[in-house]
PDB file of C-alpha atoms and ligand atoms in Angstrom:
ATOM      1  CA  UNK A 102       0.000   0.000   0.000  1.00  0.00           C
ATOM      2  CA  UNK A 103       1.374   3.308  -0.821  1.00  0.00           C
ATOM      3  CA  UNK A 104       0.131   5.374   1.760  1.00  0.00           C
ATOM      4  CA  UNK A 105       2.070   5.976   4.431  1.00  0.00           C
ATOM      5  CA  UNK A 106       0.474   6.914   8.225  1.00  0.00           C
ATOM      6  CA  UNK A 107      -3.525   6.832   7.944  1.00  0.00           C
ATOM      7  CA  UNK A 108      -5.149   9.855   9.803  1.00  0.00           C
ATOM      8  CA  UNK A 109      -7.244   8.251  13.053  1.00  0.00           C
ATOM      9  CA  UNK A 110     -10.261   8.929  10.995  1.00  0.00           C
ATOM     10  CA  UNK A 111      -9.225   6.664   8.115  1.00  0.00           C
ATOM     11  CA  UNK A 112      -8.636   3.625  10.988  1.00  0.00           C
ATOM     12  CA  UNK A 113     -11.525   4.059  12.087  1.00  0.00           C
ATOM     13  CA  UNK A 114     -13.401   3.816   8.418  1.00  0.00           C
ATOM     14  CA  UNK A 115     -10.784   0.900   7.648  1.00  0.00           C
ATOM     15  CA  UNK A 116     -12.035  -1.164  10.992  1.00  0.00           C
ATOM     16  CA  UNK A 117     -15.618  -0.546  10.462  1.00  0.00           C
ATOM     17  CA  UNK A 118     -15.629  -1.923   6.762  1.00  0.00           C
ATOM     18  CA  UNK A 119     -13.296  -4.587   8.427  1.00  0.00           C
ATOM     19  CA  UNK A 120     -16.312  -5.736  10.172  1.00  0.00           C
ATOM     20  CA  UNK A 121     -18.713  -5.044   7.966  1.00  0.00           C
ATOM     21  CA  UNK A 122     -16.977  -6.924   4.773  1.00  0.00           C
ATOM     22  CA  UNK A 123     -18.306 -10.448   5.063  1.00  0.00           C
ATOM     23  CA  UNK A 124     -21.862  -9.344   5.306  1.00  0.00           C
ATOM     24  CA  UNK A 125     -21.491  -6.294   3.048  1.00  0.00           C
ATOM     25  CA  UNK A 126     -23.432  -7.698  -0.054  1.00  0.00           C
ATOM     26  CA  UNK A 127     -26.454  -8.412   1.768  1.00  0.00           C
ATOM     27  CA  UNK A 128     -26.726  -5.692   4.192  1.00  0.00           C
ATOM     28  CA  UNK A 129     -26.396  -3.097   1.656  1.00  0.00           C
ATOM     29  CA  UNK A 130     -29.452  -4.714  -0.062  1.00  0.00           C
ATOM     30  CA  UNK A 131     -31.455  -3.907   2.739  1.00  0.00           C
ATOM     31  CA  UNK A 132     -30.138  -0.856   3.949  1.00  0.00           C
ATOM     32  CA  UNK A 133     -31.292   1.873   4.790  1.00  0.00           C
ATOM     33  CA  UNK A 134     -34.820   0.615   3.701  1.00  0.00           C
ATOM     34  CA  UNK A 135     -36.301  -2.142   1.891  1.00  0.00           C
ATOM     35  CA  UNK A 136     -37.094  -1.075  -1.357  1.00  0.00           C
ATOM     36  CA  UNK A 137     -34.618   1.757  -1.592  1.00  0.00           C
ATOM     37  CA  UNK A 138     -33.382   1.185  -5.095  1.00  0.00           C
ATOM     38  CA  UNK A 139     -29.761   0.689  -4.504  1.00  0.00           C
ATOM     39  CA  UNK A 140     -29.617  -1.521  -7.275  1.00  0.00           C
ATOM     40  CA  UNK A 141     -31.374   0.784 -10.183  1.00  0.00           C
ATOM     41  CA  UNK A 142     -29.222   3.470  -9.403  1.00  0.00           C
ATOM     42  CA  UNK A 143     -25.948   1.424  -9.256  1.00  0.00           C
ATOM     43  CA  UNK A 144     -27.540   0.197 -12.502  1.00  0.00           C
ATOM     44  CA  UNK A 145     -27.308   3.896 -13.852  1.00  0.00           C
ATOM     45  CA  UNK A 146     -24.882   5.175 -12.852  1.00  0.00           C
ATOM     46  CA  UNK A 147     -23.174   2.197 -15.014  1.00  0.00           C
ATOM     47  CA  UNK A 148     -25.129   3.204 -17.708  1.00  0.00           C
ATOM     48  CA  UNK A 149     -23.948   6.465 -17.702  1.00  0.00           C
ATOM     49  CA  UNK A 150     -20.561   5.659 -18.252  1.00  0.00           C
ATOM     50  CA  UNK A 151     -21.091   5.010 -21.724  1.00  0.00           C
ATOM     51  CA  UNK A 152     -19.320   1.606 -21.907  1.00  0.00           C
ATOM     52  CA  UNK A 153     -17.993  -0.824 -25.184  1.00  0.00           C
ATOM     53  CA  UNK A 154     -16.517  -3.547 -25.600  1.00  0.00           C
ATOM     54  CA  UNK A 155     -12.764  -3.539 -24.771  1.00  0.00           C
ATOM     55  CA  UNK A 156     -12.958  -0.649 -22.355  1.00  0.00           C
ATOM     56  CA  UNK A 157     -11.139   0.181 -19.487  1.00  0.00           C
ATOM     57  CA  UNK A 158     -12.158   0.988 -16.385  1.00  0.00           C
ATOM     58  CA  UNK A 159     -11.165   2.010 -12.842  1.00  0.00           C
ATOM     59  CA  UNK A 160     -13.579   1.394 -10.080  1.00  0.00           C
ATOM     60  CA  UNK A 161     -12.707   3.436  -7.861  1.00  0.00           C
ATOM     61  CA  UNK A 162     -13.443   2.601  -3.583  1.00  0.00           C
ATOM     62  CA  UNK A 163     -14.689  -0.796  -5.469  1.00  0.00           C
ATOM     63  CA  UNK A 164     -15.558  -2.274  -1.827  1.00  0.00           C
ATOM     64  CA  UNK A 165     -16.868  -6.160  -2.541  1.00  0.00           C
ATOM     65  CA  UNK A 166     -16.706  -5.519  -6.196  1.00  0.00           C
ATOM     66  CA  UNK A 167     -20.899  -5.583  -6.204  1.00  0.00           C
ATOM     67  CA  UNK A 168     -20.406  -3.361  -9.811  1.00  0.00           C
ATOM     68  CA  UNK A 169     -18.136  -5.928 -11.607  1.00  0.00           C
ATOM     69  CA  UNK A 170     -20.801  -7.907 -13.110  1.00  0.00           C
ATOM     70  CA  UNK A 171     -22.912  -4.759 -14.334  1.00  0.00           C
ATOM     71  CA  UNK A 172     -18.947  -3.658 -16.041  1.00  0.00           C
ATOM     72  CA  UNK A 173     -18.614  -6.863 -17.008  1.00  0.00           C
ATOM     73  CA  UNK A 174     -21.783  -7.498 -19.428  1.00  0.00           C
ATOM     74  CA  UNK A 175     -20.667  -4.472 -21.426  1.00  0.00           C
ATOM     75  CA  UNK A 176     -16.985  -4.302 -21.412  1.00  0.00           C
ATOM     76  CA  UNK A 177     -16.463  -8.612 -22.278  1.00  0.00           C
ATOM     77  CA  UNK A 178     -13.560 -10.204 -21.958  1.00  0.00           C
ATOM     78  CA  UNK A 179     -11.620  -7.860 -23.760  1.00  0.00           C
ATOM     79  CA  UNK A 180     -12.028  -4.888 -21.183  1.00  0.00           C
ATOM     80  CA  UNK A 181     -10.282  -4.420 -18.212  1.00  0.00           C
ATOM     81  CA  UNK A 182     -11.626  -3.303 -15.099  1.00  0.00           C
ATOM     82  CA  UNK A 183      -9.153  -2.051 -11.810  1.00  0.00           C
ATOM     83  CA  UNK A 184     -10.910  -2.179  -8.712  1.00  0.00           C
ATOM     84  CA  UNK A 185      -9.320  -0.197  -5.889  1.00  0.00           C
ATOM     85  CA  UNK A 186     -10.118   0.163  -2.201  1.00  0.00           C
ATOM     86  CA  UNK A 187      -8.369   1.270   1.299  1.00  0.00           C
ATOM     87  CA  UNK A 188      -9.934  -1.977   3.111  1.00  0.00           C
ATOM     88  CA  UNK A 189      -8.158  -5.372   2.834  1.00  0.00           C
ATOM     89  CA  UNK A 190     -11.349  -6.929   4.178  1.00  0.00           C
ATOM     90  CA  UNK A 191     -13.595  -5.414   1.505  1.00  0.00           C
ATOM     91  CA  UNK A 192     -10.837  -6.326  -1.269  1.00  0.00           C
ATOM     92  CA  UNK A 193     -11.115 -10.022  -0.344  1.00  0.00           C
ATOM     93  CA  UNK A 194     -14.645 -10.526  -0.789  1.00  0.00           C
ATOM     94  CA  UNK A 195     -14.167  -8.723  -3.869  1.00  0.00           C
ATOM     95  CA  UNK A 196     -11.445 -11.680  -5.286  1.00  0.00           C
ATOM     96  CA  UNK A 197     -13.482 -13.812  -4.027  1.00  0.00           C
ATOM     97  CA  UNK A 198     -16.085 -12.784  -6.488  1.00  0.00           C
ATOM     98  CA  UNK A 199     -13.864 -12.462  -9.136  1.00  0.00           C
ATOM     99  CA  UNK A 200     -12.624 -16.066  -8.675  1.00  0.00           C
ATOM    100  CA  UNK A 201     -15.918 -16.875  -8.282  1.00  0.00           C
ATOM    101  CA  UNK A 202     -17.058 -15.741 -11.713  1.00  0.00           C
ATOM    102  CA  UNK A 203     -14.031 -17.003 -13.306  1.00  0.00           C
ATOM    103  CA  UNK A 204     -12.774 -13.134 -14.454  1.00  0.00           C
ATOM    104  CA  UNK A 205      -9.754 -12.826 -15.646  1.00  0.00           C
ATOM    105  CA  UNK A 206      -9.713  -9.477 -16.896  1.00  0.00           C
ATOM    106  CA  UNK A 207      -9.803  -7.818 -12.960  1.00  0.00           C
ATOM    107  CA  UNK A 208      -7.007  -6.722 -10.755  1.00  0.00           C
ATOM    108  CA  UNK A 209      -7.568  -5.181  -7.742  1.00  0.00           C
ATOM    109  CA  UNK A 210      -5.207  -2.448  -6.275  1.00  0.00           C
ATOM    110  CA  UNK A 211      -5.115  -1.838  -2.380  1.00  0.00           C
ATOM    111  CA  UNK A 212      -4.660   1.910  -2.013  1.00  0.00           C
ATOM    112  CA  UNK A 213      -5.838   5.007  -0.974  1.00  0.00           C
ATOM    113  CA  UNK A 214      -8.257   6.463  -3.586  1.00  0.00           C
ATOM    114  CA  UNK A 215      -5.806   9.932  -3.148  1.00  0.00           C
ATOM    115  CA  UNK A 216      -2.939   8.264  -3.557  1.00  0.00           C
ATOM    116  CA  UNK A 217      -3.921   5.414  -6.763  1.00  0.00           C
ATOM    117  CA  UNK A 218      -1.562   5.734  -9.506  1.00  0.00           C
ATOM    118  CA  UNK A 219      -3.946   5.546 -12.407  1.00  0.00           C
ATOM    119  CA  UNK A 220      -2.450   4.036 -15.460  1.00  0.00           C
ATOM    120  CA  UNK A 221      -2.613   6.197 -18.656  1.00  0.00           C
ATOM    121  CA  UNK A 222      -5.487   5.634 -21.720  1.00  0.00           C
ATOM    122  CA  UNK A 223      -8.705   4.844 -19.019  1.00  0.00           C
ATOM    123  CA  UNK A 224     -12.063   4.671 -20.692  1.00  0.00           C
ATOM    124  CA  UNK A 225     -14.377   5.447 -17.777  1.00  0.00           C
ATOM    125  CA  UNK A 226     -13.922   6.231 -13.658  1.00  0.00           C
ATOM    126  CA  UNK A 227     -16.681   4.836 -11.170  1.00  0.00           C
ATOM    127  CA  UNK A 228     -16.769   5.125  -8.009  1.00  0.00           C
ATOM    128  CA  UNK A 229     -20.205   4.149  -6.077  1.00  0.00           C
ATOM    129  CA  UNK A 230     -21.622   5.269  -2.173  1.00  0.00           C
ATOM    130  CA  UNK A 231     -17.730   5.919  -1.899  1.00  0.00           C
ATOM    131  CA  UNK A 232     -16.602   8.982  -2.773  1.00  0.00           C
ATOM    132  CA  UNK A 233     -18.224  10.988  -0.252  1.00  0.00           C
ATOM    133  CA  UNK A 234     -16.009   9.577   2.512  1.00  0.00           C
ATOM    134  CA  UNK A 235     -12.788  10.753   0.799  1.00  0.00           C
ATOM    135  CA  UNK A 236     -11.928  13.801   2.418  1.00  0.00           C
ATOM    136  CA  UNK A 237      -9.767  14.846  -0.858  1.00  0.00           C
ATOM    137  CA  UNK A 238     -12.634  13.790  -2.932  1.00  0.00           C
ATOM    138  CA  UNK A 239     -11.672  16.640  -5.327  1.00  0.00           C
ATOM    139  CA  UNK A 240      -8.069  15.179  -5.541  1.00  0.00           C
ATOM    140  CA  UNK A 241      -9.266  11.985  -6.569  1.00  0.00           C
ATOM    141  CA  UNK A 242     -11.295  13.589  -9.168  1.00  0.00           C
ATOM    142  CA  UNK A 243      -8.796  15.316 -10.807  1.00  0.00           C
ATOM    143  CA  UNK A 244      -6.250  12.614 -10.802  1.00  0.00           C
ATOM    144  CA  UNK A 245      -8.706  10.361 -12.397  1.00  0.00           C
ATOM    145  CA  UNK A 246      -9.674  13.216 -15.224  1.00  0.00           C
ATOM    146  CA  UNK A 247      -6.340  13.663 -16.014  1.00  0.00           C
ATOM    147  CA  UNK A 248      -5.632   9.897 -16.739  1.00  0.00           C
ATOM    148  CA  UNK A 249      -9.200   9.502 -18.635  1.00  0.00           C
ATOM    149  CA  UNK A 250      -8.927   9.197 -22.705  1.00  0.00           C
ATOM    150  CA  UNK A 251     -10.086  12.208 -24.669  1.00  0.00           C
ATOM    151  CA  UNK A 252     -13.616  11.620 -24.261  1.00  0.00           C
ATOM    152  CA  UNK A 253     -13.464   9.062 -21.585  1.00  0.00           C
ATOM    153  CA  UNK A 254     -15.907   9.135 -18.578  1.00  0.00           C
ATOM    154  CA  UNK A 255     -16.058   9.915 -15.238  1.00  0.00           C
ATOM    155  CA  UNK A 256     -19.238   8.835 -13.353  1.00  0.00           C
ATOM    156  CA  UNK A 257     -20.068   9.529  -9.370  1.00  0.00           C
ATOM    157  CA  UNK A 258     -22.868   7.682  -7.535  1.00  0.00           C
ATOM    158  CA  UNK A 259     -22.991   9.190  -4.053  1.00  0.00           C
ATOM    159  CA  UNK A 260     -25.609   9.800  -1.084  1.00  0.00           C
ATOM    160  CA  UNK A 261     -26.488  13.327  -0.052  1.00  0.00           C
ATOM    161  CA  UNK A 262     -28.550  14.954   2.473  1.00  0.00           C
ATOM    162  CA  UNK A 263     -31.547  16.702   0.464  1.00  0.00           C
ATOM    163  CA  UNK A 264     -31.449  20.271   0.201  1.00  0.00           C
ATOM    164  CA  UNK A 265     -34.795  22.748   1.180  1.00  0.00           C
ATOM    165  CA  UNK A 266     -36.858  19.935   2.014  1.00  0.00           C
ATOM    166  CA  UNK A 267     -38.916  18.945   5.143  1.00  0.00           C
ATOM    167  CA  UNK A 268     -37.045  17.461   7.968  1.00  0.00           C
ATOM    168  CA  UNK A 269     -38.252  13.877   7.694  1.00  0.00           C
ATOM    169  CA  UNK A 270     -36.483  13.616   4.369  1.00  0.00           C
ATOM    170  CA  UNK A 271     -33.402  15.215   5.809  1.00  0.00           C
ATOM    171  CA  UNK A 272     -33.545  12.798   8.112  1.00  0.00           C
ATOM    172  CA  UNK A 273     -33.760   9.716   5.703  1.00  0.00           C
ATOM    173  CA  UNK A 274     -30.545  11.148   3.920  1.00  0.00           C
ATOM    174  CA  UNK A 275     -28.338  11.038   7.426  1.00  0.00           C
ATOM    175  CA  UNK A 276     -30.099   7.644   7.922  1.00  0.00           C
ATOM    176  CA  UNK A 277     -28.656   6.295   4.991  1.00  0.00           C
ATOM    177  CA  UNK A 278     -25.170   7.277   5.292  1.00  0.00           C
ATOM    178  CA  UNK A 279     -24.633   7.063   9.075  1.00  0.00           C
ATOM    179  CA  UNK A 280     -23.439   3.359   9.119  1.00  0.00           C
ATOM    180  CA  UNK A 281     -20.791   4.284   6.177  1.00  0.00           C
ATOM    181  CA  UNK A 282     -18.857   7.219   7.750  1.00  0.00           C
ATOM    182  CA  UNK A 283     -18.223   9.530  10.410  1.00  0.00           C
ATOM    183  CA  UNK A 284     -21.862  11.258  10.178  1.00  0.00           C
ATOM    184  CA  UNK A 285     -20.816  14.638  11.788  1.00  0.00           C
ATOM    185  CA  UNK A 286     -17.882  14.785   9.918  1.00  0.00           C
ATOM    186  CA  UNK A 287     -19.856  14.267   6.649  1.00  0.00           C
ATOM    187  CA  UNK A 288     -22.740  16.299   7.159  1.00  0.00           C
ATOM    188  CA  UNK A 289     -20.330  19.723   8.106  1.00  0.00           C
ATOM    189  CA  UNK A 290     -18.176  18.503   4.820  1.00  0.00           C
ATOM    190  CA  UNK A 291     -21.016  18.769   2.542  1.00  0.00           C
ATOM    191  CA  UNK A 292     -18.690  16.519   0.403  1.00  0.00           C
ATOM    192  CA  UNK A 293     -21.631  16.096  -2.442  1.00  0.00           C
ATOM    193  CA  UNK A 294     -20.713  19.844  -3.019  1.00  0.00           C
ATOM    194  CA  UNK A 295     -16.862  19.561  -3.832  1.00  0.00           C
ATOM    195  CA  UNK A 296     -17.677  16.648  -5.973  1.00  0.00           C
ATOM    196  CA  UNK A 297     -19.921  18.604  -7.703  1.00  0.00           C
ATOM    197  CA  UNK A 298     -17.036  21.202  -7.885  1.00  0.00           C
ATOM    198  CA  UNK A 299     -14.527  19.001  -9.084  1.00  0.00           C
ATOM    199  CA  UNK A 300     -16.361  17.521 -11.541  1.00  0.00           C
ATOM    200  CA  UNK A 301     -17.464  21.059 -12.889  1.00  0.00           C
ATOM    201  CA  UNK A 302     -13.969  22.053 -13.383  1.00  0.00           C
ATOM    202  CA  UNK A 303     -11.916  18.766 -14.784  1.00  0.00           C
ATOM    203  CA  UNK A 304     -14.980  18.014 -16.938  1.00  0.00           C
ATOM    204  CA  UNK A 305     -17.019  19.085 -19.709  1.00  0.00           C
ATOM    205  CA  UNK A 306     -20.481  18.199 -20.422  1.00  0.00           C
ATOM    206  CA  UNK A 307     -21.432  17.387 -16.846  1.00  0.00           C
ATOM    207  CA  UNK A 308     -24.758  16.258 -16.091  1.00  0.00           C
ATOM    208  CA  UNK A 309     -26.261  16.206 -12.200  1.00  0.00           C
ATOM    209  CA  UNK A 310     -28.971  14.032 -11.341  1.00  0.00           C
ATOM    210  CA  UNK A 311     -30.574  14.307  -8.268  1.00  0.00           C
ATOM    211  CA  UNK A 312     -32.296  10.748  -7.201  1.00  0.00           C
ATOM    212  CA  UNK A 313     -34.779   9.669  -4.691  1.00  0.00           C
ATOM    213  CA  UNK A 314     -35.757  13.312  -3.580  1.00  0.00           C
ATOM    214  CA  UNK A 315     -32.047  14.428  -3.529  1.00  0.00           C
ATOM    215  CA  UNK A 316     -30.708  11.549  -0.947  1.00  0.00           C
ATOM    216  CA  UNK A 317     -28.725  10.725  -3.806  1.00  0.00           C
ATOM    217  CA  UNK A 318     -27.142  12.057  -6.359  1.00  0.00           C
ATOM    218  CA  UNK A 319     -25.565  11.132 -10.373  1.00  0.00           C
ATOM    219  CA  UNK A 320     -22.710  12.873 -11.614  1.00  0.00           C
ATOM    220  CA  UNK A 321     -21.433  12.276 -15.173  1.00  0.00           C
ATOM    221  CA  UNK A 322     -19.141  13.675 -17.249  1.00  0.00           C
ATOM    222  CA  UNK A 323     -16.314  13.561 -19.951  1.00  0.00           C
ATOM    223  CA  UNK A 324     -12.604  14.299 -20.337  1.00  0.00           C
ATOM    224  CA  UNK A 325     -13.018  16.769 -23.557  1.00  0.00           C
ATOM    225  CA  UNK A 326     -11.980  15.569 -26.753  1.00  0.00           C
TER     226      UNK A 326
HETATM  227  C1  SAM B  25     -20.128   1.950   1.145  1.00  0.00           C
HETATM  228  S1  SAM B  25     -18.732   1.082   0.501  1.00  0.00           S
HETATM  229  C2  SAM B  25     -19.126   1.108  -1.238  1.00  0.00           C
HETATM  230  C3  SAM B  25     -18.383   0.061  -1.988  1.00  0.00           C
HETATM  231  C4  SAM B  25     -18.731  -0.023  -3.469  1.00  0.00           C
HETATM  232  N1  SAM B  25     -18.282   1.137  -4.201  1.00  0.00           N
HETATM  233  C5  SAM B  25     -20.203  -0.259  -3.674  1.00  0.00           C
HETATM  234  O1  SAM B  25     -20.847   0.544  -4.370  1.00  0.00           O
HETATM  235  O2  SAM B  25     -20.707  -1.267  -3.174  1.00  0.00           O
HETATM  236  C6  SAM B  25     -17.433   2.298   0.609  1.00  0.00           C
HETATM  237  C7  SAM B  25     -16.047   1.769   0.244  1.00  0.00           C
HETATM  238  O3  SAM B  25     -15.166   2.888   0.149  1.00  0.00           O
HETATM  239  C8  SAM B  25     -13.891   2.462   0.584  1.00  0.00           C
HETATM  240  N2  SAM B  25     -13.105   3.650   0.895  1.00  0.00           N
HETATM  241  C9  SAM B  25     -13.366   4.591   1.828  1.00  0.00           C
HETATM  242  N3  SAM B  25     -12.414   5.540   1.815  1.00  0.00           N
HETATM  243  C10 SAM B  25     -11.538   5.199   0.835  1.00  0.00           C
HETATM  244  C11 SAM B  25     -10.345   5.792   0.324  1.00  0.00           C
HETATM  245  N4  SAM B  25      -9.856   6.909   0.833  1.00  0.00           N
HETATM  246  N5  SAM B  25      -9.724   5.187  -0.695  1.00  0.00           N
HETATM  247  C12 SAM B  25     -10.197   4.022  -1.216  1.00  0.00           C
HETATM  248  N6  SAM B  25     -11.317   3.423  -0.765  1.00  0.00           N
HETATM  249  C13 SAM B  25     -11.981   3.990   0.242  1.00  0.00           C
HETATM  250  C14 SAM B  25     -14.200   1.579   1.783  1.00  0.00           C
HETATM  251  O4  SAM B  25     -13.118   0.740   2.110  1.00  0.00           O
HETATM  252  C15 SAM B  25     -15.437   0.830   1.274  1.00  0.00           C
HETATM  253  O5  SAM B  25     -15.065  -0.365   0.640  1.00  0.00           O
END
């Protein structure tokens, strides 16, 4: 791992997805509601990268790897996808799936997101529920436009806390992230905002999408031509 001395915060994140790993898959499923549509918007946000055969693509805070498949269908054995993640715990499950599936097209990178050496000529960036708990979120952003292909994209799928709405749905947005990071930390941050930022000035054509009254939120957009 390249990183060298985590901040307190970041061994605390690191020990909570420690514990959390195993069960991961399923919990997420469920969380923070039945029927909150984790999987159509992981589903978009995939979609929204614009993928062909043959591509190449960093997932970026890839946790168990649940997007692989989704990158998989599209991209075929002649893509590449490089999944990287601070937590050993989370990056086992995730080569577990790989083996699983039989992929050999995967490698996974243990890193911080800050600090991942991206490799030159990438198709498309993903990063999923992730990005938000990445204090140099806008870092990680640029690094990844800079290594994108003219035209390549860079896609962020990320809760939020809504904005002018009543406080029951305000509620439902700190809900849903306050297993996944340091809640107070997050909501003062306003990290959804710097992403927005980042993305805005490393990007053209940037779209913003918010989802499921603004707990959530799409971000797309391209390295220009
Ligand atoms: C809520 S999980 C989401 C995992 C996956 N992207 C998904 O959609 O299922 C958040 C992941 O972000 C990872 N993570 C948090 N901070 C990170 C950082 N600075 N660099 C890389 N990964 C990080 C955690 O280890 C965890 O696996």
């Amino acid at each position: 791992m390249s990183q060298i001395g985590r901040t307190r915060e970041q061994e605390r994140l690191i020990e909570m997805y420690r514990r959390k790993a195993r069960h991961f898959d399923v919990a997420s499923r469920l969380y923070p509601a039945p029927g909150y549509p984790l999987r159509a918007q992981r589903l978009r946000a995939v979609r929204a990268l614009g993928l062909r055969a043959g591509d190449r693509v960093i997932d970026i805070a890839c946790g168990t790897g649940v997007n692989f498949p989704l990158i998989e269908q599209v991209i075929g054995p002649d893509g590449r996808i490089v999944g990287v993640d601070l937590t050993d715990a989370m990056l086992a499950q995730a080569q577990d799936r790989v083996a699983t599936n039989g992929w050999r097209n995967i490698s996974l990178v243990h890193a911080d997101a800050v600090d991942f050496d991206y490799p030159t000529g990438v198709d498309a960036i993903l990063s999923t529920y992730a990005l938000s708990q990445v204090p140099e979120c806008a870092e990680v952003i640029a690094h990844g436009a800079a290594a994108l292909s003219g035209g390549g994209r860079w896609v962020v799928l990320d809760l939020k806390v809504p904005g002018n709405t009543p406080g029951w749905l305000a509620q439902l947005g700190t809900s849903i992230v306050r297993p996944f990071a340091s809640i107070d930390e997050w909501l003062m941050r306003r990290p959804w905002e710097a992403i927005r930022g980042a993305m805005q000035e490393e990007l053209v054509d940037l779209s913003w999408t918010e989802l499921m009254f603004g707990t959530a939120f799409l971000a797309a957009g391209s390295r220009s031509p």
